[in-house]
Amino acid sequence: MKDIHSYWAYLVLALLIFAVANAIIGLTQKKQFTDKDLRIGLFTLILTHIQLLIGLAWYFMSPWFQALKADAGAVMKEPATRLLAVEHPITMILAIVFITIGWSKHKKKTEDAAKFKTFVIFYGIGLLLILSRIPWSNWF
């Protein structure tokens, strides 16, 4: 389960970066919001939600969750363990909340620039949150 979560994360991160870059380009170049842009946002939303489900399944089986249940105080004192047991899961859930809000809000916009701007803001915040709490030492 951990391997699936780790490998899927590369796909999610690549697509999220692509979605944010696409929205920035669309906004700055005043492009029309097309079906392609809609699908990029939708696939990003879907992949992040699948990653959330995989992550939650892995989290409740992980040794970090077991350590948190056994001795939360000790987990909170150790930065590396705290990252994996507390900071990473909470931040990733918040990131996916922002991405979901961005998807929901963009549908209510009627102007192309407003749709792109919504994606830039909310998907961008989600991307920054994700980048801030990826356990980089486990990735390389």
PDB file of C-alpha atoms in Angstrom:
ATOM      1  CA  MET A   1       0.000   0.000   0.000  1.00  0.00           C
ATOM      2  CA  LYS A   2       2.868   2.348   0.839  1.00  0.00           C
ATOM      3  CA  ASP A   3       4.427   1.783  -2.597  1.00  0.00           C
ATOM      4  CA  ILE A   4       1.162   2.517  -4.375  1.00  0.00           C
ATOM      5  CA  HIS A   5       0.747   5.713  -2.351  1.00  0.00           C
ATOM      6  CA  SER A   6       4.315   6.771  -3.134  1.00  0.00           C
ATOM      7  CA  TYR A   7       4.202   6.060  -6.868  1.00  0.00           C
ATOM      8  CA  TRP A   8       0.734   7.564  -7.303  1.00  0.00           C
ATOM      9  CA  ALA A   9       2.064  10.714  -5.613  1.00  0.00           C
ATOM     10  CA  TYR A  10       4.456  11.305  -8.532  1.00  0.00           C
ATOM     11  CA  LEU A  11       1.528  11.197 -10.942  1.00  0.00           C
ATOM     12  CA  VAL A  12      -0.586  13.499  -8.768  1.00  0.00           C
ATOM     13  CA  LEU A  13       2.229  15.985  -8.314  1.00  0.00           C
ATOM     14  CA  ALA A  14       3.049  16.064 -12.043  1.00  0.00           C
ATOM     15  CA  LEU A  15      -0.582  16.584 -13.033  1.00  0.00           C
ATOM     16  CA  LEU A  16      -1.146  19.213 -10.342  1.00  0.00           C
ATOM     17  CA  ILE A  17       1.908  21.180 -11.492  1.00  0.00           C
ATOM     18  CA  PHE A  18       0.647  20.881 -15.069  1.00  0.00           C
ATOM     19  CA  ALA A  19      -2.854  22.051 -14.079  1.00  0.00           C
ATOM     20  CA  VAL A  20      -1.532  25.096 -12.216  1.00  0.00           C
ATOM     21  CA  ALA A  21       0.870  25.973 -15.060  1.00  0.00           C
ATOM     22  CA  ASN A  22      -1.944  25.553 -17.605  1.00  0.00           C
ATOM     23  CA  ALA A  23      -4.186  27.856 -15.574  1.00  0.00           C
ATOM     24  CA  ILE A  24      -1.428  30.479 -15.211  1.00  0.00           C
ATOM     25  CA  ILE A  25      -0.801  30.399 -18.967  1.00  0.00           C
ATOM     26  CA  GLY A  26      -4.537  30.601 -19.687  1.00  0.00           C
ATOM     27  CA  LEU A  27      -4.946  33.542 -17.323  1.00  0.00           C
ATOM     28  CA  THR A  28      -1.898  35.524 -18.427  1.00  0.00           C
ATOM     29  CA  GLN A  29      -2.465  34.948 -22.146  1.00  0.00           C
ATOM     30  CA  LYS A  30      -6.216  35.590 -21.837  1.00  0.00           C
ATOM     31  CA  LYS A  31      -7.093  32.263 -23.448  1.00  0.00           C
ATOM     32  CA  GLN A  32     -10.537  30.814 -23.780  1.00  0.00           C
ATOM     33  CA  PHE A  33     -11.400  28.201 -21.133  1.00  0.00           C
ATOM     34  CA  THR A  34     -11.960  25.083 -23.222  1.00  0.00           C
ATOM     35  CA  ASP A  35     -12.952  21.471 -22.613  1.00  0.00           C
ATOM     36  CA  LYS A  36      -9.238  20.635 -22.438  1.00  0.00           C
ATOM     37  CA  ASP A  37      -8.804  23.005 -19.487  1.00  0.00           C
ATOM     38  CA  LEU A  38     -11.902  21.578 -17.826  1.00  0.00           C
ATOM     39  CA  ARG A  39     -10.587  18.032 -18.203  1.00  0.00           C
ATOM     40  CA  ILE A  40      -7.157  18.921 -16.845  1.00  0.00           C
ATOM     41  CA  GLY A  41      -8.823  20.356 -13.731  1.00  0.00           C
ATOM     42  CA  LEU A  42     -11.179  17.395 -13.423  1.00  0.00           C
ATOM     43  CA  PHE A  43      -8.481  14.733 -13.832  1.00  0.00           C
ATOM     44  CA  THR A  44      -6.359  16.544 -11.265  1.00  0.00           C
ATOM     45  CA  LEU A  45      -9.303  16.560  -8.864  1.00  0.00           C
ATOM     46  CA  ILE A  46      -9.962  12.852  -9.434  1.00  0.00           C
ATOM     47  CA  LEU A  47      -6.317  11.816  -9.045  1.00  0.00           C
ATOM     48  CA  THR A  48      -5.920  13.805  -5.828  1.00  0.00           C
ATOM     49  CA  HIS A  49      -9.020  12.191  -4.365  1.00  0.00           C
ATOM     50  CA  ILE A  50      -7.793   8.725  -5.294  1.00  0.00           C
ATOM     51  CA  GLN A  51      -4.465   9.609  -3.654  1.00  0.00           C
ATOM     52  CA  LEU A  52      -6.362  10.689  -0.546  1.00  0.00           C
ATOM     53  CA  LEU A  53      -8.156   7.346  -0.333  1.00  0.00           C
ATOM     54  CA  ILE A  54      -4.933   5.396  -0.857  1.00  0.00           C
ATOM     55  CA  GLY A  55      -3.180   7.603   1.701  1.00  0.00           C
ATOM     56  CA  LEU A  56      -5.881   7.171   4.323  1.00  0.00           C
ATOM     57  CA  ALA A  57      -5.854   3.401   3.867  1.00  0.00           C
ATOM     58  CA  TRP A  58      -2.062   3.349   4.214  1.00  0.00           C
ATOM     59  CA  TYR A  59      -2.082   5.765   7.150  1.00  0.00           C
ATOM     60  CA  PHE A  60      -4.272   3.595   9.374  1.00  0.00           C
ATOM     61  CA  MET A  61      -2.021   0.597   8.663  1.00  0.00           C
ATOM     62  CA  SER A  62       1.226   2.542   9.069  1.00  0.00           C
ATOM     63  CA  PRO A  63       3.684   2.298  11.934  1.00  0.00           C
ATOM     64  CA  TRP A  64       3.370   6.080  12.427  1.00  0.00           C
ATOM     65  CA  PHE A  65      -0.315   5.811  13.250  1.00  0.00           C
ATOM     66  CA  GLN A  66       0.432   2.947  15.625  1.00  0.00           C
ATOM     67  CA  ALA A  67       3.160   5.047  17.294  1.00  0.00           C
ATOM     68  CA  LEU A  68       0.775   7.991  17.579  1.00  0.00           C
ATOM     69  CA  LYS A  69      -1.811   5.789  19.280  1.00  0.00           C
ATOM     70  CA  ALA A  70       0.764   4.294  21.618  1.00  0.00           C
ATOM     71  CA  ASP A  71       2.564   7.472  22.704  1.00  0.00           C
ATOM     72  CA  ALA A  72       1.458  10.725  21.076  1.00  0.00           C
ATOM     73  CA  GLY A  73       3.802  12.779  23.244  1.00  0.00           C
ATOM     74  CA  ALA A  74       6.873  10.950  22.011  1.00  0.00           C
ATOM     75  CA  VAL A  75       5.717  11.265  18.387  1.00  0.00           C
ATOM     76  CA  MET A  76       5.224  15.011  18.762  1.00  0.00           C
ATOM     77  CA  LYS A  77       8.743  15.462  20.170  1.00  0.00           C
ATOM     78  CA  GLU A  78      10.419  13.750  17.206  1.00  0.00           C
ATOM     79  CA  PRO A  79      10.231  15.983  14.066  1.00  0.00           C
ATOM     80  CA  ALA A  80      10.621  13.193  11.476  1.00  0.00           C
ATOM     81  CA  THR A  81       7.956  11.015  13.087  1.00  0.00           C
ATOM     82  CA  ARG A  82       5.660  14.011  13.668  1.00  0.00           C
ATOM     83  CA  LEU A  83       5.903  14.870   9.965  1.00  0.00           C
ATOM     84  CA  LEU A  84       4.723  11.417   8.907  1.00  0.00           C
ATOM     85  CA  ALA A  85       2.189  10.865  11.695  1.00  0.00           C
ATOM     86  CA  VAL A  86       0.573  14.301  11.924  1.00  0.00           C
ATOM     87  CA  GLU A  87       1.806  17.075   9.629  1.00  0.00           C
ATOM     88  CA  HIS A  88       1.785  15.198   6.316  1.00  0.00           C
ATOM     89  CA  PRO A  89      -1.732  13.726   6.622  1.00  0.00           C
ATOM     90  CA  ILE A  90      -3.352  16.926   7.896  1.00  0.00           C
ATOM     91  CA  THR A  91      -1.655  19.131   5.311  1.00  0.00           C
ATOM     92  CA  MET A  92      -2.515  16.777   2.454  1.00  0.00           C
ATOM     93  CA  ILE A  93      -6.164  16.712   3.493  1.00  0.00           C
ATOM     94  CA  LEU A  94      -6.179  20.527   3.592  1.00  0.00           C
ATOM     95  CA  ALA A  95      -4.539  20.659   0.155  1.00  0.00           C
ATOM     96  CA  ILE A  96      -7.210  18.390  -1.300  1.00  0.00           C
ATOM     97  CA  VAL A  97      -9.903  20.503   0.352  1.00  0.00           C
ATOM     98  CA  PHE A  98      -8.509  23.579  -1.428  1.00  0.00           C
ATOM     99  CA  ILE A  99      -8.380  21.731  -4.754  1.00  0.00           C
ATOM    100  CA  THR A 100     -11.967  20.572  -4.276  1.00  0.00           C
ATOM    101  CA  ILE A 101     -13.108  24.099  -3.416  1.00  0.00           C
ATOM    102  CA  GLY A 102     -11.325  25.382  -6.519  1.00  0.00           C
ATOM    103  CA  TRP A 103     -13.122  22.847  -8.695  1.00  0.00           C
ATOM    104  CA  SER A 104     -16.474  23.731  -7.164  1.00  0.00           C
ATOM    105  CA  LYS A 105     -15.948  27.503  -7.400  1.00  0.00           C
ATOM    106  CA  HIS A 106     -14.715  27.460 -11.003  1.00  0.00           C
ATOM    107  CA  LYS A 107     -18.021  25.939 -12.159  1.00  0.00           C
ATOM    108  CA  LYS A 108     -19.903  29.011 -10.936  1.00  0.00           C
ATOM    109  CA  LYS A 109     -17.718  31.425 -12.914  1.00  0.00           C
ATOM    110  CA  THR A 110     -18.933  32.615 -16.303  1.00  0.00           C
ATOM    111  CA  GLU A 111     -15.820  34.390 -17.574  1.00  0.00           C
ATOM    112  CA  ASP A 112     -12.807  32.458 -18.841  1.00  0.00           C
ATOM    113  CA  ALA A 113     -10.318  34.558 -16.868  1.00  0.00           C
ATOM    114  CA  ALA A 114     -12.279  33.976 -13.661  1.00  0.00           C
ATOM    115  CA  LYS A 115     -12.207  30.198 -14.212  1.00  0.00           C
ATOM    116  CA  PHE A 116      -8.451  30.208 -14.781  1.00  0.00           C
ATOM    117  CA  LYS A 117      -7.908  32.513 -11.806  1.00  0.00           C
ATOM    118  CA  THR A 118      -9.891  30.199  -9.537  1.00  0.00           C
ATOM    119  CA  PHE A 119      -7.738  27.255 -10.600  1.00  0.00           C
ATOM    120  CA  VAL A 120      -4.547  29.275 -10.139  1.00  0.00           C
ATOM    121  CA  ILE A 121      -5.520  30.302  -6.618  1.00  0.00           C
ATOM    122  CA  PHE A 122      -7.033  27.116  -5.195  1.00  0.00           C
ATOM    123  CA  TYR A 123      -5.039  24.486  -7.085  1.00  0.00           C
ATOM    124  CA  GLY A 124      -1.949  26.645  -6.468  1.00  0.00           C
ATOM    125  CA  ILE A 125      -2.570  26.725  -2.713  1.00  0.00           C
ATOM    126  CA  GLY A 126      -3.094  22.958  -2.802  1.00  0.00           C
ATOM    127  CA  LEU A 127       0.181  22.521  -4.685  1.00  0.00           C
ATOM    128  CA  LEU A 128       2.101  24.694  -2.218  1.00  0.00           C
ATOM    129  CA  LEU A 129       0.663  22.805   0.737  1.00  0.00           C
ATOM    130  CA  ILE A 130       1.569  19.471  -0.829  1.00  0.00           C
ATOM    131  CA  LEU A 131       5.109  20.601  -1.619  1.00  0.00           C
ATOM    132  CA  SER A 132       5.534  21.884   1.931  1.00  0.00           C
ATOM    133  CA  ARG A 133       4.864  18.518   3.591  1.00  0.00           C
ATOM    134  CA  ILE A 134       6.094  15.861   1.212  1.00  0.00           C
ATOM    135  CA  PRO A 135       8.509  13.663   3.160  1.00  0.00           C
ATOM    136  CA  TRP A 136      11.335  14.372   0.705  1.00  0.00           C
ATOM    137  CA  SER A 137      13.785  12.094   2.509  1.00  0.00           C
ATOM    138  CA  ASN A 138      11.513   9.123   1.756  1.00  0.00           C
ATOM    139  CA  TRP A 139      11.256  10.053  -1.929  1.00  0.00           C
ATOM    140  CA  PHE A 140      14.927  10.100  -2.796  1.00  0.00           C
TER     141      PHE A 140
END
